[in-house]
């Protein structure tokens, strides 16, 4: 074997070793997908983490295994034609295995009709979200971005979208692509919890008054003691259809009153 071939072989083996080591250090999510009424298994449901471009499908027994997940908090979304999607924020640890079961609620239309109209089935949940979004936008309280406005920005990250919106203040990590959102009304009060050690290591400052964050209605950051800040860039810009921001507890709509102790609220609505 020539020296050049030996070098190529060594490089190939080194890459394989690095890939294997990375796979062993990543996290795994194991679980099942069932219906809400009978707990019957749902096969063929999409289970994925959009921010990391990870996607698997549940088997005929409703079971799934999603691997190659990097450590951290990620938004896991489950979709199936004929059902409303379900999402959950899950914390993953290095070389660890997590378990989660997802319950999907059937839409009002029969699944057979939805299967014949894939486009309508996919966007029906979006329309339901946007009804309340438009109602709140008409009130004139808060800051809003519609799907058309978001598309026009042609941004790659959510942080790039939010800097165009008056009100929220965006802070970015120095050594990563992570970004966090704070209210624009002064420094953190003594009644709110400070950032975690993990966030400080990622470059998050202590002084901002952080805003609560909800993704598709799910509270992913509420400023509880020891809670890790939500990385807004973990949600793909291409997946977002609407954004709302309320700058301070006085603006937060009554249906989200559980987050009134934080400095504002960011609502992210996805496809």
Coordinates of C-alpha atoms in Angstrom, one line a residue:
X1 CA 0.0 0.0 0.0
X2 CA 1.3 3.4 -1.0
X3 CA 1.9 6.1 1.6
X4 CA -0.9 8.2 0.1
X5 CA -3.4 5.3 0.5
X6 CA -2.2 4.7 4.1
X7 CA -2.9 8.3 4.9
X8 CA -6.4 8.1 3.4
X9 CA -7.1 4.9 5.3
X10 CA -5.9 6.5 8.6
X11 CA -8.0 9.6 8.0
X12 CA -11.1 7.4 7.2
X13 CA -10.6 5.4 10.4
X14 CA -10.1 8.6 12.4
X15 CA -13.4 10.0 11.1
X16 CA -15.3 6.8 11.8
X17 CA -13.9 6.8 15.4
X18 CA -15.0 10.4 16.0
X19 CA -18.4 9.7 14.5
X20 CA -18.7 6.6 16.8
X21 CA -17.6 8.6 19.8
X22 CA -20.1 11.3 19.0
X23 CA -23.0 8.8 18.7
X24 CA -22.1 7.3 22.1
X25 CA -22.1 10.7 23.7
X26 CA -25.5 11.8 22.3
X27 CA -28.8 11.3 24.0
X28 CA -31.7 9.0 23.0
X29 CA -35.5 9.5 23.4
X30 CA -37.7 6.4 23.6
X31 CA -41.4 6.4 23.9
X32 CA -44.8 5.8 22.3
X33 CA -47.6 7.7 20.6
X34 CA -51.3 6.9 21.5
X35 CA -54.7 8.4 21.0
X36 CA -56.3 10.4 23.8
X37 CA -59.6 8.5 24.0
X38 CA -58.6 4.8 23.9
X39 CA -54.9 4.8 24.4
X40 CA -54.7 2.9 21.0
X41 CA -51.2 3.1 19.5
X42 CA -50.6 5.4 16.5
X43 CA -48.3 4.2 13.9
X44 CA -46.6 6.4 11.3
X45 CA -46.5 9.5 13.5
X46 CA -43.7 11.9 12.9
X47 CA -41.5 12.4 16.0
X48 CA -38.8 15.0 15.6
X49 CA -36.7 17.9 16.8
X50 CA -36.8 20.5 14.0
X51 CA -33.9 22.6 15.3
X52 CA -31.6 19.6 14.9
X53 CA -33.2 18.2 11.8
X54 CA -34.0 14.9 13.6
X55 CA -37.0 12.8 12.5
X56 CA -38.3 9.3 13.0
X57 CA -41.7 7.6 12.7
X58 CA -43.6 5.5 15.2
X59 CA -44.0 1.8 14.4
X60 CA -47.3 -0.1 14.2
X61 CA -47.3 -0.4 18.0
X62 CA -46.8 3.3 18.4
X63 CA -43.3 3.0 19.6
X64 CA -40.4 5.2 18.5
X65 CA -36.7 5.7 19.2
X66 CA -35.1 9.0 18.3
X67 CA -31.3 9.1 18.6
X68 CA -28.3 11.4 17.9
X69 CA -29.8 14.1 20.2
X70 CA -27.3 16.6 21.5
X71 CA -27.4 17.4 25.2
X72 CA -29.6 20.3 26.2
X73 CA -33.3 21.4 26.2
X74 CA -35.1 20.6 22.9
X75 CA -38.6 21.0 21.6
X76 CA -39.9 17.6 20.6
X77 CA -42.9 17.7 18.2
X78 CA -45.2 14.8 17.2
X79 CA -47.5 15.0 14.2
X80 CA -49.9 12.7 12.4
X81 CA -52.5 13.5 9.8
X82 CA -55.9 13.6 11.4
X83 CA -54.6 14.6 14.8
X84 CA -53.6 17.9 16.5
X85 CA -49.8 18.0 16.9
X86 CA -48.3 17.7 20.4
X87 CA -45.1 19.3 21.6
X88 CA -43.0 19.1 24.7
X89 CA -39.7 20.6 26.0
X90 CA -37.4 17.9 27.2
X91 CA -34.0 18.1 28.8
X92 CA -31.4 15.7 27.4
X93 CA -28.2 14.7 29.1
X94 CA -24.9 13.4 27.8
X95 CA -25.0 9.7 26.8
X96 CA -28.4 9.3 28.5
X97 CA -31.7 7.8 27.6
X98 CA -35.0 9.6 28.2
X99 CA -38.6 8.3 27.9
X100 CA -41.7 10.2 26.9
X101 CA -45.2 9.2 25.8
X102 CA -47.3 11.5 23.6
X103 CA -51.0 11.6 23.4
X104 CA -52.6 12.9 20.2
X105 CA -56.1 14.3 20.1
X106 CA -58.1 13.5 16.9
X107 CA -59.4 16.5 14.9
X108 CA -63.1 17.0 14.5
X109 CA -63.1 15.9 10.9
X110 CA -62.9 12.1 10.2
X111 CA -59.4 10.8 9.6
X112 CA -60.5 9.3 6.2
X113 CA -61.5 12.8 5.0
X114 CA -58.3 14.3 6.2
X115 CA -56.2 11.7 4.5
X116 CA -57.8 12.7 1.2
X117 CA -56.8 16.3 1.8
X118 CA -53.3 16.3 3.1
X119 CA -52.8 20.0 2.8
X120 CA -55.9 21.0 4.7
X121 CA -55.1 18.4 7.4
X122 CA -51.6 19.8 7.8
X123 CA -52.8 23.4 8.2
X124 CA -56.0 22.9 10.1
X125 CA -54.2 23.2 13.5
X126 CA -52.4 26.4 12.3
X127 CA -55.8 28.0 11.4
X128 CA -57.0 27.3 14.9
X129 CA -54.0 28.9 16.4
X130 CA -54.3 32.0 14.3
X131 CA -57.9 32.7 15.2
X132 CA -56.9 33.7 18.7
X133 CA -53.7 35.3 17.4
X134 CA -55.7 37.7 15.2
X135 CA -58.2 38.4 18.0
X136 CA -55.3 39.5 20.3
X137 CA -53.7 41.4 17.5
X138 CA -56.9 43.4 16.9
X139 CA -56.9 44.5 20.5
X140 CA -53.9 46.7 19.8
X141 CA -52.0 45.5 22.9
X142 CA -48.7 43.8 22.3
X143 CA -46.4 43.4 19.3
X144 CA -47.1 41.0 16.5
X145 CA -45.5 39.5 13.5
X146 CA -47.7 37.6 10.9
X147 CA -46.6 34.8 8.6
X148 CA -46.3 37.2 5.7
X149 CA -44.1 39.6 7.7
X150 CA -41.9 36.7 8.9
X151 CA -41.4 35.3 5.4
X152 CA -40.5 38.8 4.1
X153 CA -37.6 39.0 6.6
X154 CA -36.1 35.9 5.1
X155 CA -34.2 35.3 8.4
X156 CA -32.4 32.1 9.3
X157 CA -32.8 32.4 13.1
X158 CA -35.5 33.6 15.4
X159 CA -33.2 36.1 17.1
X160 CA -32.8 37.8 13.7
X161 CA -36.6 38.1 13.5
X162 CA -37.1 39.4 17.0
X163 CA -34.6 42.3 16.7
X164 CA -37.0 43.9 14.1
X165 CA -39.8 43.9 16.7
X166 CA -40.0 46.9 19.1
X167 CA -40.0 45.8 22.7
X168 CA -38.0 42.6 23.3
X169 CA -34.3 42.8 23.9
X170 CA -32.2 39.9 22.5
X171 CA -29.0 38.6 24.2
X172 CA -26.7 36.1 22.4
X173 CA -24.2 33.6 23.8
X174 CA -20.6 34.4 23.1
X175 CA -19.5 30.9 22.3
X176 CA -22.6 29.5 20.7
X177 CA -25.6 30.4 18.5
X178 CA -27.9 30.5 21.6
X179 CA -30.0 33.6 22.2
X180 CA -32.5 34.6 24.9
X181 CA -35.2 37.2 25.1
X182 CA -35.8 39.8 27.8
X183 CA -38.3 42.5 28.5
X184 CA -37.4 46.0 27.5
X185 CA -38.3 47.7 30.8
X186 CA -35.2 47.8 32.9
X187 CA -33.0 45.4 34.9
X188 CA -34.1 42.3 36.7
X189 CA -36.0 42.9 39.9
X190 CA -34.9 41.2 43.1
X191 CA -38.1 39.1 43.1
X192 CA -37.1 37.2 40.0
X193 CA -34.6 34.3 39.9
X194 CA -31.1 34.8 38.6
X195 CA -29.8 32.9 35.6
X196 CA -28.5 29.4 36.1
X197 CA -24.8 28.5 36.2
X198 CA -25.1 26.7 32.8
X199 CA -26.6 29.9 31.2
X200 CA -23.8 32.0 32.7
X201 CA -21.3 29.7 31.1
X202 CA -23.1 30.1 27.8
X203 CA -22.7 33.9 28.1
X204 CA -26.1 34.9 29.5
X205 CA -25.8 38.1 31.6
X206 CA -27.3 38.5 35.1
X207 CA -29.0 41.9 34.8
X208 CA -31.8 41.5 32.1
X209 CA -35.3 40.9 33.2
X210 CA -36.0 37.7 31.2
X211 CA -39.4 37.2 29.5
X212 CA -41.4 34.1 29.8
X213 CA -41.7 32.0 26.6
X214 CA -44.4 29.8 25.2
X215 CA -44.2 27.6 22.1
X216 CA -47.6 26.6 20.7
X217 CA -49.1 27.5 24.0
X218 CA -46.6 25.3 26.0
X219 CA -44.7 27.1 28.7
X220 CA -41.0 26.5 28.0
X221 CA -39.6 29.2 30.3
X222 CA -41.3 30.6 33.4
X223 CA -38.4 32.0 35.4
X224 CA -38.6 29.3 38.1
X225 CA -35.6 29.0 40.5
X226 CA -32.8 27.0 38.8
X227 CA -34.7 26.9 35.4
X228 CA -32.5 27.1 32.4
X229 CA -33.2 29.9 29.9
X230 CA -34.9 29.0 26.7
X231 CA -32.8 29.3 23.6
X232 CA -35.1 31.0 21.1
X233 CA -32.8 29.9 18.2
X234 CA -33.7 26.3 19.0
X235 CA -36.9 27.0 17.1
X236 CA -36.3 27.1 13.3
X237 CA -37.3 30.4 11.7
X238 CA -38.8 28.4 8.8
X239 CA -41.2 26.6 11.2
X240 CA -42.8 29.8 12.6
X241 CA -46.1 31.2 11.4
X242 CA -46.8 33.9 14.0
X243 CA -45.1 35.7 16.9
X244 CA -46.5 37.8 19.8
X245 CA -44.6 39.8 22.4
X246 CA -46.0 41.5 25.5
X247 CA -43.6 43.9 27.2
X248 CA -44.4 43.6 30.9
X249 CA -46.9 41.8 33.0
X250 CA -49.6 44.5 32.5
X251 CA -49.8 43.7 28.8
X252 CA -50.0 39.9 29.1
X253 CA -53.5 38.5 28.0
X254 CA -55.6 36.9 30.8
X255 CA -55.4 33.4 29.2
X256 CA -51.6 33.5 29.9
X257 CA -51.9 35.1 33.4
X258 CA -49.8 32.3 34.9
X259 CA -46.7 34.1 33.6
X260 CA -47.5 37.5 35.0
X261 CA -44.5 37.4 37.5
X262 CA -42.0 37.6 34.6
X263 CA -40.9 40.6 32.5
X264 CA -43.1 40.1 29.5
X265 CA -44.1 37.1 27.4
X266 CA -43.0 35.8 24.0
X267 CA -45.5 33.6 22.2
X268 CA -44.2 31.5 19.3
X269 CA -46.6 29.7 17.0
X270 CA -45.3 27.0 14.6
X271 CA -46.6 25.2 11.5

